[in-house]
Amino acid sequence: MSLGLGQNETYINKIETGKCSTTISSFLKICEYLEITPETFFNDSIQNSLLDDKKILQYIHQLKPLQSEYIVSFLKDLTAK
């Protein structure tokens, strides 16, 4: 995502960890990249990911088989209890 925004590869991680902040202009670019409005970004009543199921599936279908397997494995690890 950082590279997609034209930043260095650690840009989003630094924002997430509080190591740097962002400008309003950069925040709006992040929202545009995520295809959401700023209102949606701050909406606490949204319980799931910012990406809906259909959009996630669209991305997965664009992957090569090995990449898809990696994503599935990654998701299993994330959700393991």
Short mmCIF file of N, CA, C and O in Angstrom, two decimals:
data_model
loop_
_atom_site.label_atom_id
_atom_site.label_comp_id
_atom_site.label_asym_id
_atom_site.label_seq_id
_atom_site.Cartn_x
_atom_site.Cartn_y
_atom_site.Cartn_z
N MET A 1 0.83 -1.19 0.00
CA MET A 1 0.00 0.00 0.00
C MET A 1 0.88 1.25 0.00
O MET A 1 0.58 2.21 -0.71
N SER A 2 1.92 1.21 0.82
CA SER A 2 2.82 2.37 0.88
C SER A 2 3.37 2.72 -0.50
O SER A 2 3.36 3.88 -0.90
N LEU A 3 3.84 1.70 -1.20
CA LEU A 3 4.39 1.93 -2.53
C LEU A 3 3.32 2.39 -3.50
O LEU A 3 3.57 3.24 -4.36
N GLY A 4 2.11 1.86 -3.36
CA GLY A 4 0.99 2.27 -4.20
C GLY A 4 0.62 3.74 -4.00
O GLY A 4 0.04 4.37 -4.89
N LEU A 5 0.96 4.26 -2.85
CA LEU A 5 0.70 5.67 -2.56
C LEU A 5 1.88 6.56 -2.95
O LEU A 5 1.86 7.77 -2.73
N GLY A 6 2.91 5.93 -3.52
CA GLY A 6 4.09 6.70 -3.93
C GLY A 6 5.02 7.03 -2.78
O GLY A 6 5.82 7.96 -2.88
N GLN A 7 4.94 6.26 -1.70
CA GLN A 7 5.79 6.50 -0.54
C GLN A 7 6.80 5.36 -0.41
O GLN A 7 6.74 4.38 -1.13
N ASN A 8 7.68 5.46 0.59
CA ASN A 8 8.60 4.35 0.82
C ASN A 8 7.84 3.19 1.47
O ASN A 8 6.73 3.37 1.98
N GLU A 9 8.43 2.01 1.46
CA GLU A 9 7.71 0.80 1.86
C GLU A 9 7.30 0.77 3.34
O GLU A 9 6.44 -0.01 3.72
N THR A 10 7.87 1.61 4.16
CA THR A 10 7.52 1.60 5.59
C THR A 10 6.54 2.70 5.99
O THR A 10 6.20 2.83 7.16
N TYR A 11 6.06 3.47 5.03
CA TYR A 11 5.21 4.63 5.30
C TYR A 11 3.97 4.28 6.13
O TYR A 11 3.75 4.87 7.20
N ILE A 12 3.17 3.32 5.68
CA ILE A 12 1.94 2.98 6.39
C ILE A 12 2.25 2.38 7.75
O ILE A 12 1.60 2.70 8.74
N ASN A 13 3.28 1.54 7.83
CA ASN A 13 3.66 0.95 9.11
C ASN A 13 4.03 2.03 10.12
O ASN A 13 3.66 1.94 11.30
N LYS A 14 4.74 3.06 9.68
CA LYS A 14 5.11 4.14 10.59
C LYS A 14 3.89 4.91 11.08
O LYS A 14 3.85 5.33 12.24
N ILE A 15 2.89 5.07 10.23
CA ILE A 15 1.66 5.73 10.66
C ILE A 15 0.94 4.84 11.67
O ILE A 15 0.49 5.31 12.73
N GLU A 16 0.84 3.54 11.37
CA GLU A 16 0.14 2.60 12.26
C GLU A 16 0.78 2.51 13.63
O GLU A 16 0.09 2.35 14.64
N THR A 17 2.10 2.59 13.68
CA THR A 17 2.81 2.45 14.95
C THR A 17 3.05 3.78 15.65
O THR A 17 3.67 3.82 16.71
N GLY A 18 2.56 4.87 15.05
CA GLY A 18 2.70 6.18 15.68
C GLY A 18 4.07 6.80 15.54
O GLY A 18 4.38 7.78 16.21
N LYS A 19 4.90 6.24 14.67
CA LYS A 19 6.24 6.79 14.47
C LYS A 19 6.23 8.03 13.59
O LYS A 19 7.19 8.78 13.57
N CYS A 20 5.15 8.22 12.84
CA CYS A 20 4.98 9.45 12.08
C CYS A 20 3.48 9.70 11.91
O CYS A 20 2.66 8.82 12.14
N SER A 21 3.17 10.90 11.56
CA SER A 21 1.77 11.25 11.31
C SER A 21 1.63 11.57 9.83
O SER A 21 2.60 11.56 9.08
N THR A 22 0.42 11.86 9.44
CA THR A 22 0.17 12.15 8.04
C THR A 22 -0.54 13.49 7.91
O THR A 22 -1.13 13.98 8.85
N THR A 23 -0.47 14.04 6.74
CA THR A 23 -1.17 15.29 6.47
C THR A 23 -2.59 14.96 6.02
O THR A 23 -2.91 13.82 5.69
N ILE A 24 -3.43 15.97 6.01
CA ILE A 24 -4.80 15.77 5.51
C ILE A 24 -4.77 15.31 4.07
O ILE A 24 -5.49 14.40 3.67
N SER A 25 -3.89 15.90 3.28
CA SER A 25 -3.77 15.52 1.88
C SER A 25 -3.39 14.05 1.73
O SER A 25 -3.98 13.31 0.93
N SER A 26 -2.43 13.61 2.53
CA SER A 26 -2.02 12.20 2.48
C SER A 26 -3.13 11.29 2.98
O SER A 26 -3.34 10.20 2.43
N PHE A 27 -3.84 11.72 4.01
CA PHE A 27 -4.97 10.92 4.52
C PHE A 27 -6.02 10.74 3.43
O PHE A 27 -6.55 9.65 3.24
N LEU A 28 -6.32 11.80 2.71
CA LEU A 28 -7.30 11.70 1.63
C LEU A 28 -6.83 10.77 0.53
O LEU A 28 -7.62 10.03 -0.06
N LYS A 29 -5.52 10.77 0.26
CA LYS A 29 -4.97 9.84 -0.73
C LYS A 29 -5.10 8.39 -0.24
O LYS A 29 -5.36 7.48 -1.03
N ILE A 30 -4.92 8.17 1.06
CA ILE A 30 -5.09 6.83 1.63
C ILE A 30 -6.53 6.38 1.46
O ILE A 30 -6.80 5.25 1.05
N CYS A 31 -7.47 7.26 1.76
CA CYS A 31 -8.89 6.93 1.59
C CYS A 31 -9.20 6.61 0.14
O CYS A 31 -9.92 5.65 -0.15
N GLU A 32 -8.65 7.41 -0.76
CA GLU A 32 -8.86 7.17 -2.19
C GLU A 32 -8.29 5.81 -2.59
O GLU A 32 -8.91 5.05 -3.32
N TYR A 33 -7.11 5.49 -2.08
CA TYR A 33 -6.47 4.20 -2.38
C TYR A 33 -7.34 3.05 -1.88
O TYR A 33 -7.49 2.03 -2.55
N LEU A 34 -7.93 3.21 -0.69
CA LEU A 34 -8.80 2.17 -0.12
C LEU A 34 -10.21 2.18 -0.71
O LEU A 34 -11.01 1.32 -0.38
N GLU A 35 -10.47 3.19 -1.54
CA GLU A 35 -11.78 3.37 -2.16
C GLU A 35 -12.89 3.52 -1.11
O GLU A 35 -13.95 2.91 -1.18
N ILE A 36 -12.61 4.38 -0.13
CA ILE A 36 -13.58 4.70 0.92
C ILE A 36 -13.60 6.20 1.13
O ILE A 36 -12.70 6.92 0.69
N THR A 37 -14.63 6.67 1.82
CA THR A 37 -14.69 8.08 2.18
C THR A 37 -14.04 8.28 3.55
O THR A 37 -13.93 7.33 4.33
N PRO A 38 -13.61 9.48 3.86
CA PRO A 38 -13.09 9.73 5.21
C PRO A 38 -14.13 9.38 6.29
O PRO A 38 -13.77 8.87 7.36
N GLU A 39 -15.40 9.62 6.00
CA GLU A 39 -16.47 9.27 6.94
C GLU A 39 -16.46 7.77 7.23
O GLU A 39 -16.56 7.35 8.39
N THR A 40 -16.32 6.97 6.19
CA THR A 40 -16.28 5.52 6.38
C THR A 40 -15.05 5.12 7.19
O THR A 40 -15.12 4.24 8.04
N PHE A 41 -13.93 5.77 6.93
CA PHE A 41 -12.69 5.46 7.65
C PHE A 41 -12.88 5.59 9.16
O PHE A 41 -12.40 4.77 9.94
N PHE A 42 -13.61 6.63 9.58
CA PHE A 42 -13.79 6.89 11.00
C PHE A 42 -15.07 6.30 11.58
O PHE A 42 -15.37 6.52 12.75
N ASN A 43 -15.83 5.56 10.79
CA ASN A 43 -17.09 5.00 11.25
C ASN A 43 -16.85 3.78 12.12
O ASN A 43 -16.50 2.71 11.64
N ASP A 44 -17.04 3.94 13.44
CA ASP A 44 -16.82 2.84 14.38
C ASP A 44 -17.87 1.75 14.29
O ASP A 44 -17.67 0.66 14.81
N SER A 45 -18.99 2.01 13.64
CA SER A 45 -20.03 0.99 13.57
C SER A 45 -19.74 -0.06 12.50
O SER A 45 -20.39 -1.09 12.44
N ILE A 46 -18.74 0.18 11.66
CA ILE A 46 -18.34 -0.81 10.67
C ILE A 46 -17.47 -1.84 11.38
O ILE A 46 -16.41 -1.52 11.87
N GLN A 47 -17.96 -3.07 11.41
CA GLN A 47 -17.28 -4.09 12.19
C GLN A 47 -16.29 -4.92 11.38
O GLN A 47 -15.36 -5.48 11.91
N ASN A 48 -16.49 -5.05 10.09
CA ASN A 48 -15.62 -5.86 9.26
C ASN A 48 -14.55 -5.01 8.60
O ASN A 48 -14.49 -3.81 8.79
N SER A 49 -13.74 -5.64 7.81
CA SER A 49 -12.67 -4.98 7.08
C SER A 49 -13.25 -3.88 6.20
O SER A 49 -14.42 -3.87 5.87
N LEU A 50 -12.39 -2.99 5.79
CA LEU A 50 -12.80 -1.94 4.86
C LEU A 50 -13.10 -2.52 3.49
O LEU A 50 -13.71 -1.86 2.66
N LEU A 51 -12.63 -3.71 3.23
CA LEU A 51 -12.89 -4.37 1.95
C LEU A 51 -14.03 -5.36 2.13
O LEU A 51 -14.01 -6.16 3.05
N ASP A 52 -15.01 -5.33 1.26
CA ASP A 52 -16.09 -6.29 1.37
C ASP A 52 -15.67 -7.62 0.75
O ASP A 52 -14.65 -7.73 0.08
N ASP A 53 -16.45 -8.67 1.00
CA ASP A 53 -16.13 -10.01 0.54
C ASP A 53 -15.93 -10.08 -0.97
O ASP A 53 -15.01 -10.74 -1.45
N LYS A 54 -16.79 -9.42 -1.72
CA LYS A 54 -16.68 -9.48 -3.18
C LYS A 54 -15.36 -8.87 -3.66
O LYS A 54 -14.71 -9.39 -4.55
N LYS A 55 -14.98 -7.76 -3.06
CA LYS A 55 -13.74 -7.11 -3.47
C LYS A 55 -12.53 -7.98 -3.11
O LYS A 55 -11.60 -8.12 -3.91
N ILE A 56 -12.57 -8.60 -1.95
CA ILE A 56 -11.48 -9.49 -1.55
C ILE A 56 -11.36 -10.64 -2.55
O ILE A 56 -10.27 -10.98 -3.00
N LEU A 57 -12.49 -11.24 -2.91
CA LEU A 57 -12.48 -12.33 -3.88
C LEU A 57 -11.96 -11.88 -5.24
O LEU A 57 -11.24 -12.62 -5.92
N GLN A 58 -12.30 -10.67 -5.65
CA GLN A 58 -11.80 -10.16 -6.92
C GLN A 58 -10.27 -10.10 -6.91
O GLN A 58 -9.62 -10.48 -7.88
N TYR A 59 -9.72 -9.64 -5.80
CA TYR A 59 -8.26 -9.57 -5.70
C TYR A 59 -7.65 -10.97 -5.70
O TYR A 59 -6.65 -11.22 -6.37
N ILE A 60 -8.24 -11.89 -4.96
CA ILE A 60 -7.70 -13.25 -4.88
C ILE A 60 -7.74 -13.92 -6.24
O ILE A 60 -6.80 -14.61 -6.64
N HIS A 61 -8.79 -13.72 -6.99
CA HIS A 61 -8.91 -14.34 -8.32
C HIS A 61 -7.87 -13.81 -9.29
O HIS A 61 -7.59 -14.47 -10.30
N GLN A 62 -7.30 -12.66 -9.02
CA GLN A 62 -6.28 -12.10 -9.90
C GLN A 62 -4.88 -12.67 -9.61
O GLN A 62 -3.95 -12.46 -10.37
N LEU A 63 -4.77 -13.41 -8.51
CA LEU A 63 -3.47 -13.94 -8.11
C LEU A 63 -3.12 -15.22 -8.84
O LEU A 63 -4.00 -15.93 -9.34
N LYS A 64 -1.85 -15.52 -8.87
CA LYS A 64 -1.38 -16.80 -9.37
C LYS A 64 -1.72 -17.86 -8.33
O LYS A 64 -1.87 -17.53 -7.14
N PRO A 65 -1.85 -19.14 -8.71
CA PRO A 65 -2.24 -20.19 -7.75
C PRO A 65 -1.37 -20.22 -6.48
O PRO A 65 -1.90 -20.32 -5.38
N LEU A 66 -0.07 -20.11 -6.62
CA LEU A 66 0.81 -20.14 -5.45
C LEU A 66 0.54 -18.94 -4.53
O LEU A 66 0.56 -19.07 -3.30
N GLN A 67 0.28 -17.79 -5.13
CA GLN A 67 -0.03 -16.60 -4.33
C GLN A 67 -1.34 -16.79 -3.57
O GLN A 67 -1.44 -16.42 -2.40
N SER A 68 -2.34 -17.38 -4.21
CA SER A 68 -3.62 -17.64 -3.56
C SER A 68 -3.44 -18.58 -2.38
O SER A 68 -4.02 -18.39 -1.31
N GLU A 69 -2.63 -19.63 -2.57
CA GLU A 69 -2.36 -20.58 -1.48
C GLU A 69 -1.69 -19.87 -0.32
O GLU A 69 -2.00 -20.14 0.85
N TYR A 70 -0.76 -18.96 -0.62
CA TYR A 70 -0.09 -18.21 0.42
C TYR A 70 -1.09 -17.36 1.22
O TYR A 70 -1.05 -17.33 2.44
N ILE A 71 -1.99 -16.69 0.52
CA ILE A 71 -2.99 -15.84 1.19
C ILE A 71 -3.88 -16.69 2.10
O ILE A 71 -4.14 -16.33 3.25
N VAL A 72 -4.34 -17.84 1.60
CA VAL A 72 -5.19 -18.72 2.40
C VAL A 72 -4.43 -19.19 3.64
O VAL A 72 -4.96 -19.17 4.75
N SER A 73 -3.19 -19.58 3.46
CA SER A 73 -2.37 -20.02 4.60
C SER A 73 -2.18 -18.89 5.61
O SER A 73 -2.29 -19.08 6.82
N PHE A 74 -1.93 -17.70 5.10
CA PHE A 74 -1.75 -16.52 5.95
C PHE A 74 -3.03 -16.24 6.76
O PHE A 74 -2.98 -15.99 7.97
N LEU A 75 -4.18 -16.31 6.10
CA LEU A 75 -5.45 -16.06 6.79
C LEU A 75 -5.72 -17.13 7.85
O LEU A 75 -6.23 -16.82 8.93
N LYS A 76 -5.38 -18.37 7.55
CA LYS A 76 -5.55 -19.45 8.55
C LYS A 76 -4.68 -19.15 9.77
O LYS A 76 -5.16 -19.31 10.90
N ASP A 77 -3.45 -18.73 9.55
CA ASP A 77 -2.58 -18.38 10.68
C ASP A 77 -3.12 -17.22 11.48
O ASP A 77 -3.07 -17.22 12.71
N LEU A 78 -3.65 -16.22 10.82
CA LEU A 78 -4.21 -15.06 11.52
C LEU A 78 -5.41 -15.41 12.38
O LEU A 78 -5.62 -14.82 13.44
N THR A 79 -6.20 -16.34 11.90
CA THR A 79 -7.45 -16.67 12.61
C THR A 79 -7.31 -17.87 13.54
O THR A 79 -8.28 -18.20 14.22
N ALA A 80 -6.13 -18.49 13.58
CA ALA A 80 -5.93 -19.64 14.47
C ALA A 80 -6.02 -19.19 15.92
O ALA A 80 -5.57 -18.11 16.29
N LYS A 81 -6.63 -20.05 16.71
CA LYS A 81 -6.79 -19.68 18.13
C LYS A 81 -5.78 -20.32 19.01
O LYS A 81 -5.23 -21.27 18.93
#
